[in-house]
Short mmCIF file of C-alpha atoms in Angstrom, two decimals:
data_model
loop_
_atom_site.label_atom_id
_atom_site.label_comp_id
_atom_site.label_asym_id
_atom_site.label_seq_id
_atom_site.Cartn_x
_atom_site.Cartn_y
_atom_site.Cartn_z
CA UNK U 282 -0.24 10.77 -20.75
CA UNK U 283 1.16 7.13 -21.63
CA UNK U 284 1.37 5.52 -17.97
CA UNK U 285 2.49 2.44 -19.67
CA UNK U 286 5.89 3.90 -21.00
CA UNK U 287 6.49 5.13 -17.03
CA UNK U 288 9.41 2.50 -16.07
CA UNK U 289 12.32 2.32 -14.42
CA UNK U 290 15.39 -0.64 -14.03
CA UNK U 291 16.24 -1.28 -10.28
CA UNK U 292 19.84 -1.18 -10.02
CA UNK U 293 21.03 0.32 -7.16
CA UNK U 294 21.47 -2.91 -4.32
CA UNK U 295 20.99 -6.49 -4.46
CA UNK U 296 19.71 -8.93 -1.58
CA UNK U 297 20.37 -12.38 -0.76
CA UNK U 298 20.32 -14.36 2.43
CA UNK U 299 23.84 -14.37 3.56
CA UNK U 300 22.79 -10.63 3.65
CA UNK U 301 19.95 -10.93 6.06
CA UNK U 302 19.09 -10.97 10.14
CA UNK U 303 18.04 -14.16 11.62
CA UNK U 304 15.42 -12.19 12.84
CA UNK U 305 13.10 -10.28 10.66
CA UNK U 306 12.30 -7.48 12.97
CA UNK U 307 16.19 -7.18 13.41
CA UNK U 308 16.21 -6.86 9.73
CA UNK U 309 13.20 -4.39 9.23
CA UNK U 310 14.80 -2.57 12.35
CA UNK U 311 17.99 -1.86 9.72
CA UNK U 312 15.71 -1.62 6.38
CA UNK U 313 14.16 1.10 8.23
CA UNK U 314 17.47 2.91 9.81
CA UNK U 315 18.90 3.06 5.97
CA UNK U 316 15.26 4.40 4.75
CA UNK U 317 15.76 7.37 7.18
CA UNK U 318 19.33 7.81 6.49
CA UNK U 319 18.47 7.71 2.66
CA UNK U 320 15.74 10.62 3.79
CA UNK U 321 13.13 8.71 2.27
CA UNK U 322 9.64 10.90 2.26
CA UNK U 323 7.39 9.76 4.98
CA UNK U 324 9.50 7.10 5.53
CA UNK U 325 7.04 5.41 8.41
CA UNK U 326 3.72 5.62 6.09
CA UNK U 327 2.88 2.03 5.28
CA UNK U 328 -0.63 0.13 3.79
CA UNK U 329 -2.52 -1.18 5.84
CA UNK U 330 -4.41 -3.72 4.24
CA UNK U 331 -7.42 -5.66 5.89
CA UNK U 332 -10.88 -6.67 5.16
CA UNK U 333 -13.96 -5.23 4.60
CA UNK U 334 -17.10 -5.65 5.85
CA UNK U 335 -18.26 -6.74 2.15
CA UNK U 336 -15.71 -9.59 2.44
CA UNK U 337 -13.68 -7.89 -0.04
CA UNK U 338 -10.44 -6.46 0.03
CA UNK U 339 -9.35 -2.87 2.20
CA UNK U 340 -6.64 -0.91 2.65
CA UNK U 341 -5.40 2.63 3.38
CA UNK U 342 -1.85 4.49 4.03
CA UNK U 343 -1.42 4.61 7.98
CA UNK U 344 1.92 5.86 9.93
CA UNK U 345 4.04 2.94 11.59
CA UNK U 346 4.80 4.52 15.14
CA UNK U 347 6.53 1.41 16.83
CA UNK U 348 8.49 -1.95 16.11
CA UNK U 349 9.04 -4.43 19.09
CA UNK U 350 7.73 -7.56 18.92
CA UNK U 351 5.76 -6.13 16.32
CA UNK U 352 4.54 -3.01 14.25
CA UNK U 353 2.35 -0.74 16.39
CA UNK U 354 -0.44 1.69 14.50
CA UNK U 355 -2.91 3.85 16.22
CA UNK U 356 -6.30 4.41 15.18
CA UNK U 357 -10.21 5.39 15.82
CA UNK U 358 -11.31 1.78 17.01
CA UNK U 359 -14.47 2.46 15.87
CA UNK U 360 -13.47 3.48 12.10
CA UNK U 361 -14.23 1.14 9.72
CA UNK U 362 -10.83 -0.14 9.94
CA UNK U 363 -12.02 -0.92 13.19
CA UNK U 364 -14.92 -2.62 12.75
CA UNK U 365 -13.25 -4.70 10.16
CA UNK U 366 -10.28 -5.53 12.31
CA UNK U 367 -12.68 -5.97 15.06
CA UNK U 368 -14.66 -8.47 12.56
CA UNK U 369 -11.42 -10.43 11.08
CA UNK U 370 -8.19 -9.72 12.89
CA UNK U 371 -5.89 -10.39 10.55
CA UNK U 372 -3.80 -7.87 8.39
CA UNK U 373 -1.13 -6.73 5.99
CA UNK U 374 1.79 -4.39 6.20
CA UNK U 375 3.00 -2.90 3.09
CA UNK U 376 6.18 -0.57 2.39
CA UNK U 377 7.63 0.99 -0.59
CA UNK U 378 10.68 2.88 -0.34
CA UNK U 379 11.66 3.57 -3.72
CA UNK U 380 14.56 5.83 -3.06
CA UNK U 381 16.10 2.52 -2.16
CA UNK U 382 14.05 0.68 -4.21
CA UNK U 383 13.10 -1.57 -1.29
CA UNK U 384 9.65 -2.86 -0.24
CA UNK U 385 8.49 -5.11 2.99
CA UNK U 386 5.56 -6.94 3.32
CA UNK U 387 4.18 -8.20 6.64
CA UNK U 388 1.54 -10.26 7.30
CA UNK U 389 0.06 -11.39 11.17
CA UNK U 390 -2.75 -11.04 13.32
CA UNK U 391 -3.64 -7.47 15.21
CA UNK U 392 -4.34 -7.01 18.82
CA UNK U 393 -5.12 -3.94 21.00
CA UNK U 394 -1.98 -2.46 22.53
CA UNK U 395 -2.97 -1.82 26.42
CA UNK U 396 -4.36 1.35 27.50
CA UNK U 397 -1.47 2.59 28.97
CA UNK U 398 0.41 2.12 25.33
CA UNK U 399 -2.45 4.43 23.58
CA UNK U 400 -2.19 6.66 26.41
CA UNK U 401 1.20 7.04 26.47
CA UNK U 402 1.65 7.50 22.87
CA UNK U 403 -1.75 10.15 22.74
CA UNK U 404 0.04 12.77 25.27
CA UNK U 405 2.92 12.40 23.22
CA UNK U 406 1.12 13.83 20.34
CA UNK U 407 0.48 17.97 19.57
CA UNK U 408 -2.29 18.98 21.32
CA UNK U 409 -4.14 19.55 17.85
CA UNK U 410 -3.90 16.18 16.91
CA UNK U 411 -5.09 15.06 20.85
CA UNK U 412 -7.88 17.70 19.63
CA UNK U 413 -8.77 15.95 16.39
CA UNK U 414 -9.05 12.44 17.85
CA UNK U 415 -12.11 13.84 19.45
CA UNK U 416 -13.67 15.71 16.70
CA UNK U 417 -13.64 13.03 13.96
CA UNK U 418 -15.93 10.20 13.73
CA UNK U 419 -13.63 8.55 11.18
CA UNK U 420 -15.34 7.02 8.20
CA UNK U 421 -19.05 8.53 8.71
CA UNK U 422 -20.35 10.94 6.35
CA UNK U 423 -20.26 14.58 7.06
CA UNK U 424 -22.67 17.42 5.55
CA UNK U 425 -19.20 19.85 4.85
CA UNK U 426 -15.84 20.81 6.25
CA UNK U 427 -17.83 23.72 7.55
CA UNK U 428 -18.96 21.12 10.36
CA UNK U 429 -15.89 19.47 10.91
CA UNK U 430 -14.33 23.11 12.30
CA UNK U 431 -17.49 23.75 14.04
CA UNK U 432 -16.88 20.44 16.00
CA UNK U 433 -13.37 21.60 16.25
CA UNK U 434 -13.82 24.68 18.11
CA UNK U 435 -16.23 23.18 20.34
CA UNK U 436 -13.85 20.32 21.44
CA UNK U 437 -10.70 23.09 21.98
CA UNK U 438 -13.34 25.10 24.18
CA UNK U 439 -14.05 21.90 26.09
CA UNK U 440 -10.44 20.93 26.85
CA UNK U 441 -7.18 22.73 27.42
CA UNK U 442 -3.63 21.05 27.25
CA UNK U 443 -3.82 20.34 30.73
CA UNK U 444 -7.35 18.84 30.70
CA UNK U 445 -7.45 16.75 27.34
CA UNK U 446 -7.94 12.81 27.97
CA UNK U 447 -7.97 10.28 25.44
CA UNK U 448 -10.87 9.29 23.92
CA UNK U 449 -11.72 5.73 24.82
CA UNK U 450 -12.19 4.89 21.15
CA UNK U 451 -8.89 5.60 19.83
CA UNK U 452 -6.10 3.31 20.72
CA UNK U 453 -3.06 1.52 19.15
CA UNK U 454 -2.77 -2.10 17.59
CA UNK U 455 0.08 -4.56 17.17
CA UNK U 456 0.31 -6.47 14.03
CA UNK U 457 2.27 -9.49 15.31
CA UNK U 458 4.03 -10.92 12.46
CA UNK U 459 3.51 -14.45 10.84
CA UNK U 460 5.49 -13.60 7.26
CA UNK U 461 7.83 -10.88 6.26
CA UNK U 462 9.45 -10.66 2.72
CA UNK U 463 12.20 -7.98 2.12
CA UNK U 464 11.90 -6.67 -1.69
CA UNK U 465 14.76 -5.39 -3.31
CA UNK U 466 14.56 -4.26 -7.16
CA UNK U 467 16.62 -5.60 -9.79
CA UNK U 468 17.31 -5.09 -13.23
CA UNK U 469 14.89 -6.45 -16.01
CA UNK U 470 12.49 -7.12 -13.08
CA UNK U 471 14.81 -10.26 -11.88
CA UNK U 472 13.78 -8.66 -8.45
CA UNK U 473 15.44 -10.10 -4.93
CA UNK U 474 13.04 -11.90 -3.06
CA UNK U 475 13.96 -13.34 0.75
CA UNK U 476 10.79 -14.38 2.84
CA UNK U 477 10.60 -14.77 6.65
CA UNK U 478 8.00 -17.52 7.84
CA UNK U 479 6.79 -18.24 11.40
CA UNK U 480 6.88 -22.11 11.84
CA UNK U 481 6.85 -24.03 15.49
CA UNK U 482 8.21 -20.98 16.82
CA UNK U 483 11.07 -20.86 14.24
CA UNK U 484 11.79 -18.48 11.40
CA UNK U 485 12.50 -19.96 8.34
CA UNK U 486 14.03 -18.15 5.22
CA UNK U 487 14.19 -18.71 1.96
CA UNK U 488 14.25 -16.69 -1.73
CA UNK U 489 11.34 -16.31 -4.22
CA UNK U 490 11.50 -15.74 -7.91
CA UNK U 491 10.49 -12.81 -8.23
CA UNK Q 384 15.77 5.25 16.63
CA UNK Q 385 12.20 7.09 18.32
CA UNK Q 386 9.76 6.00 15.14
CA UNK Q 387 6.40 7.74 17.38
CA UNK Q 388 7.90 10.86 17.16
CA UNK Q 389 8.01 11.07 13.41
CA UNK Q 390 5.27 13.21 12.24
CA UNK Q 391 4.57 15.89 10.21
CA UNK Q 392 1.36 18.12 9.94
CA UNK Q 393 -0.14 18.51 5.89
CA UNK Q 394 -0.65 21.75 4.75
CA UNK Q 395 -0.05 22.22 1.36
CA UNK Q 396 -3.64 21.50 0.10
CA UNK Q 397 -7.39 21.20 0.37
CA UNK Q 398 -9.45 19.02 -1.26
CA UNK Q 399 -13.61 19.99 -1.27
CA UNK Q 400 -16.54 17.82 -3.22
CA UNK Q 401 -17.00 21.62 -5.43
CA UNK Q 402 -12.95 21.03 -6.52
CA UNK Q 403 -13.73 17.46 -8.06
CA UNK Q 404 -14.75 16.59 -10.98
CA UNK Q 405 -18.46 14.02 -11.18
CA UNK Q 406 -16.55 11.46 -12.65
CA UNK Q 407 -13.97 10.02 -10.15
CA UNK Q 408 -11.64 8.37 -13.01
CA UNK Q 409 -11.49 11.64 -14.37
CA UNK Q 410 -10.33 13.34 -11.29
CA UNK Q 411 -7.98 10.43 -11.03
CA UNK Q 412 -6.39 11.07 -14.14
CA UNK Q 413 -6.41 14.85 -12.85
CA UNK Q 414 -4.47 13.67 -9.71
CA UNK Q 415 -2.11 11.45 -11.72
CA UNK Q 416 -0.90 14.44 -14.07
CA UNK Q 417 -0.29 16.54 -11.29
CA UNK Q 418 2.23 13.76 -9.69
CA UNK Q 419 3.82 13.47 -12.51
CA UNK Q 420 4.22 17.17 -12.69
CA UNK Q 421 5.04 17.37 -8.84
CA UNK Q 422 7.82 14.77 -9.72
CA UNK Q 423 6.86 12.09 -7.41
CA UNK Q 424 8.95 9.26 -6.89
CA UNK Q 425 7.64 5.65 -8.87
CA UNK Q 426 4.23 8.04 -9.31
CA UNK Q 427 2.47 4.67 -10.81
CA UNK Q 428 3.26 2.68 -7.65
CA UNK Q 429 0.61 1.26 -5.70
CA UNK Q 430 -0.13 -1.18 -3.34
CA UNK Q 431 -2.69 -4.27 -4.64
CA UNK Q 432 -4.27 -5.74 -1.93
CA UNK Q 433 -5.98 -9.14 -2.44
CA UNK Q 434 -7.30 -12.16 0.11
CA UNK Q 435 -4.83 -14.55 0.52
CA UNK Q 436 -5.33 -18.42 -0.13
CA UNK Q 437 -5.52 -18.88 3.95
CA UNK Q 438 -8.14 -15.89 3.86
CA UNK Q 439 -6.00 -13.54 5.25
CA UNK Q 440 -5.34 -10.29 3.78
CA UNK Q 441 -2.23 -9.98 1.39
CA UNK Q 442 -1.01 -7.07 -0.15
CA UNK Q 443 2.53 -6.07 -2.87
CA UNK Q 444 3.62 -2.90 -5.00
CA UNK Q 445 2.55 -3.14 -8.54
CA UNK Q 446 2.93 -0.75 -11.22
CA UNK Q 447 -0.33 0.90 -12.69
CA UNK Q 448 -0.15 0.20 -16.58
CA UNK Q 449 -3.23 2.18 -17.52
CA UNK Q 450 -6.17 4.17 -16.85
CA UNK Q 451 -8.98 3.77 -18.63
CA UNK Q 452 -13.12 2.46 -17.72
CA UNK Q 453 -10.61 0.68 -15.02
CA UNK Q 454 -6.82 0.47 -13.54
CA UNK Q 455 -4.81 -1.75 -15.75
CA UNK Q 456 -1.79 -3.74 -14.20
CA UNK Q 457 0.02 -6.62 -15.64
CA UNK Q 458 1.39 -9.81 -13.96
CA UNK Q 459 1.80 -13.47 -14.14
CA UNK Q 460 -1.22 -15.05 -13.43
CA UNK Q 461 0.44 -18.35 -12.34
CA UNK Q 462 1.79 -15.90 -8.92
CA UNK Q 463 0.40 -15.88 -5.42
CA UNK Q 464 -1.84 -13.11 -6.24
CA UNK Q 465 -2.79 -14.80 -9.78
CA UNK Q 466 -3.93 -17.49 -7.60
CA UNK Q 467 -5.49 -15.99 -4.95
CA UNK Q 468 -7.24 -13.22 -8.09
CA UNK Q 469 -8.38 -16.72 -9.46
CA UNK Q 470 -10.61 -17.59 -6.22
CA UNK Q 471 -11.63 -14.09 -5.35
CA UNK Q 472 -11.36 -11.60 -7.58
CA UNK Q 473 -12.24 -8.26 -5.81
CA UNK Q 474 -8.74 -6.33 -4.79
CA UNK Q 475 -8.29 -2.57 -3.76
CA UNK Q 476 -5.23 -0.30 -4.63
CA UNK Q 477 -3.64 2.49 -2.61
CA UNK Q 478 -1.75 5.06 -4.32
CA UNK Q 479 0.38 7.22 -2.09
CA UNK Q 480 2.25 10.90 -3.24
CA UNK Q 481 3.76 11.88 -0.18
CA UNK Q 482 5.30 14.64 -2.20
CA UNK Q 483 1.54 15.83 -2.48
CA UNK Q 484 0.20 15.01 0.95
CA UNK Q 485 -2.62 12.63 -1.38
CA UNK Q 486 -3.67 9.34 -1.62
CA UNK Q 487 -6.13 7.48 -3.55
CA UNK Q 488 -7.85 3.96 -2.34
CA UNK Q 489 -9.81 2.27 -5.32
CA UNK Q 490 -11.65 -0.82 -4.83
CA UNK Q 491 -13.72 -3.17 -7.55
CA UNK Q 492 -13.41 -5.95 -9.18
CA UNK Q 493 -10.52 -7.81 -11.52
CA UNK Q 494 -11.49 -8.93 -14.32
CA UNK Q 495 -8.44 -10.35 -17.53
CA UNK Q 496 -7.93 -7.55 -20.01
CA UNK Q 497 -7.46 -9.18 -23.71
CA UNK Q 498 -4.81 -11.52 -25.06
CA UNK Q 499 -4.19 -8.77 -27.50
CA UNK Q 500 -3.93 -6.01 -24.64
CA UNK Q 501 -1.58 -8.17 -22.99
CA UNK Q 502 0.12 -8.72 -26.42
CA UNK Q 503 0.30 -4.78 -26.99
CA UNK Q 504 2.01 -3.97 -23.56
CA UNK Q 505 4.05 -7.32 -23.71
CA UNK Q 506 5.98 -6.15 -26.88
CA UNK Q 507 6.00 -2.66 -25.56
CA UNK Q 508 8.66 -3.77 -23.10
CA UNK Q 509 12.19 -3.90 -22.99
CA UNK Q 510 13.90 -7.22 -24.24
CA UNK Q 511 15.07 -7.96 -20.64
CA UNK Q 512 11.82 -8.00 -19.08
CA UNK Q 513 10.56 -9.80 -21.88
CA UNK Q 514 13.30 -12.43 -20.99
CA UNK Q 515 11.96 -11.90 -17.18
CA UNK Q 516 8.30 -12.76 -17.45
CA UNK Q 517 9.85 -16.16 -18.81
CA UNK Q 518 12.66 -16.55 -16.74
CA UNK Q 519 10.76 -16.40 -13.13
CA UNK Q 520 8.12 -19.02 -11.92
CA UNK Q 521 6.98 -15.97 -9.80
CA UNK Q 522 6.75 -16.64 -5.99
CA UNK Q 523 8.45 -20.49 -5.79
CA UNK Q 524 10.98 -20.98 -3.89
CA UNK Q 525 14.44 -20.46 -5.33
CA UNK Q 526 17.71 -22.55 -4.07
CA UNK Q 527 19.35 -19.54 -4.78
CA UNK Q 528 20.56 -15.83 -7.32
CA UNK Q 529 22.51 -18.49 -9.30
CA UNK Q 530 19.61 -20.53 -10.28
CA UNK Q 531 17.49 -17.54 -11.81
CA UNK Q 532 20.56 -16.44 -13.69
CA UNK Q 533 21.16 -19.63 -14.86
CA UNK Q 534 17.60 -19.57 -16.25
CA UNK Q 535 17.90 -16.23 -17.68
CA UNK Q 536 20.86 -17.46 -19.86
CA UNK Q 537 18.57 -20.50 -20.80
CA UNK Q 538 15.56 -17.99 -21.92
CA UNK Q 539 18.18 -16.14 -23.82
CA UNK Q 540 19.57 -18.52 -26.00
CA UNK Q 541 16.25 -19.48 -27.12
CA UNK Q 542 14.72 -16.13 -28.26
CA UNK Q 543 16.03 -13.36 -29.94
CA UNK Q 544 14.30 -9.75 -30.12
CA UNK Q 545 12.33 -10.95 -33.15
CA UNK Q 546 11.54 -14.29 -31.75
CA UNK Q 547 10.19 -13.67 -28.24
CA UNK Q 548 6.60 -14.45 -27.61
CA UNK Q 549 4.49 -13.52 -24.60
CA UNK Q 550 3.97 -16.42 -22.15
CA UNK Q 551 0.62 -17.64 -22.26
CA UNK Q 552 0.71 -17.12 -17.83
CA UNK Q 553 1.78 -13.60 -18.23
CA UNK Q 554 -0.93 -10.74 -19.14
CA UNK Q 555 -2.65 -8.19 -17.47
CA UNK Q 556 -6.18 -7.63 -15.44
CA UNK Q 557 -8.51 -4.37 -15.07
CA UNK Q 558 -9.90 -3.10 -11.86
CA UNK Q 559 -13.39 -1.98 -12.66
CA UNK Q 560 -13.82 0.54 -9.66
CA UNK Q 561 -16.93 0.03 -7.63
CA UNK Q 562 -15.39 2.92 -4.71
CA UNK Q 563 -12.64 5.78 -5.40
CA UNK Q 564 -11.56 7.94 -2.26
CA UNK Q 565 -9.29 10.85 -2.92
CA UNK Q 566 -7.64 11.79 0.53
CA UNK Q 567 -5.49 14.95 0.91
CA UNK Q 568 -3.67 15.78 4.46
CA UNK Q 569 -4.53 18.48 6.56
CA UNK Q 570 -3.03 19.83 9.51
CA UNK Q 571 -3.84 18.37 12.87
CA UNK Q 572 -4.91 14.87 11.41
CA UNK Q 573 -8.12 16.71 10.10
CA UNK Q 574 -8.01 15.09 6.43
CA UNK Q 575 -10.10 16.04 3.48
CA UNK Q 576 -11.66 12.94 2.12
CA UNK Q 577 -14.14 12.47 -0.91
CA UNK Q 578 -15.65 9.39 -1.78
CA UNK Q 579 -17.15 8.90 -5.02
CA UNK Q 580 -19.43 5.11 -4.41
CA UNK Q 581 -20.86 3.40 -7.72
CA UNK Q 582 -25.02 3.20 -7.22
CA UNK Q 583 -27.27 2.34 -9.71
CA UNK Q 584 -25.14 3.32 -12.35
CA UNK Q 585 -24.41 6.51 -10.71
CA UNK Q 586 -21.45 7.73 -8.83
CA UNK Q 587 -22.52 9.22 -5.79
CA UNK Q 588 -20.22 11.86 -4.22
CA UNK Q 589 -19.61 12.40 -0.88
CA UNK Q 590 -17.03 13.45 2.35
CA UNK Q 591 -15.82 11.49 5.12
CA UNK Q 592 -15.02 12.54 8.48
CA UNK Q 593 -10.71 11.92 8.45
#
């Protein structure tokens, strides 16, 4: 296996800022439209990049589930994404759609969507994800999947459909952005950079070399 | 658009600590193959997430080079992220295979590979991105498309395929892995997820709750 020969000239689109929103959430809003139309494979999974308690670098794959004024996540607030967002509020957004050869990357500070948000959102889910909110405590260690389906069937004997709350722990977050940069490939890695920056209360666009 | 009520339950795998192999690089290239053989799309993709200059996290798609003690990836080290690598060089990568309902999160340190690793992979590219890594003071601010192109036409009138030399601000660096998770989706949001965790020159296997 010779990952270094793996490679690939982007060809497909080109970006520039005549071709852009004024608004960057406008913009991801369309980004996002053509990613669905192009049927791109989980088209809402995105990294979530924060820090760690260690002071060094974090991230895992989490599923976007809203864009207002921001991008909306839920989560276990007492994961260890959690704790670290709980510790250093700030994160990154990052996603690849390479059917379109596209990427986005946000950056902004978190907060806590409101209760009702989480709650809303929670009894929109299947009742067996409602069921696993309760039965995982995310990130700790556990003796084998054996105990993980124990929990399970103790939680589904503890709550029907009708009876299943949220769990105060789990809840939803809003990245609020500061930057956004839209990615487009290019041939010979000439890439299309344009950059969105929040500045007094203004955003401001330009193009990177890529 | 309704983005909450995209979702999809994982079922096409399981993933226990008696499937893996003791050496989590090994299981990574195990992982890797099968990708490649599932056909995933830009299977060397991953997301590198750093701290930013402002201490914030910050986060882009690279494309793994090689596997080997480490994760190999190659760059110009004059970028954002060479800069920010410069003042703290711990990172983690995120490899997502939707296609495969995985992901892998590595995390260590960065350190330089070689000037004659760089070298090797330099001249192992195509012409044009050899012209690239000259062309593009990666991450400045551009006045515009016409400007890079202008510079590319520069670059090539002063090398030819024989001539070209690496840039002295362009090689690669090696993530020596200090944590490996392999993650693979199960129904109702009840993930399989083994950590392997570097301890006194041991790796220490075990699973998380999802």
């Amino acid at each position: 296996m010779d990952i270094s020969a793996i490679r690939k000239d982007y060809t497909i689109k080109s970006l520039d800022i005549s071709d852009v929103n004024t608004d960057p959430v406008t913009q991801f809003k369309a980004w996002f439209e053509e990613a669905i139309n192009a049927q791109v494979l989980e088209v809402n999974a995105m990294t979530v990049s924060t820090i760690g308690l260690d002071g060094t670098p974090n991230a895992r794959i989490l599923l976007l589930k809203g864009v207002d004024s921001g991008f909306v996540f839920f989560t276990n607030y007492e994961s260890e994404k959690g704790k670290e967002i709980e510790r250093q509020n700030h994160a990154s957004l990052t996603f690849f759609w390479p059917e379109l050869e596209r990427q986005v990357r946000v950056r902004g500070k978190l907060e806590k969507v409101t209760a009702e948000e989480s709650d809303t959102y929670f009894f929109s889910r299947p009742f067996g994800s409602q069921i696993g909110a309760w039965v995982s405590q995310q990130s700790q260690k556990l003796n084998s999947r054996e105990d993980l389906n124990l929990k399970k069937v103790e939680i589904e004997q503890k709550f029907s459909e009708n009876s299943i709350s949220r769990p105060p722990h789990w809840g939803g977050y809003r990245l609020m952005p500061s930057t956004i940069e839209f990615w487009q490939g290019r041939p010979s890695r000439l890439h299309d950079r344009i950059k969105y920056e929040f500045q007094d209360g203004n955003w401001v666009i330009s193009r990177l070399a890529p």
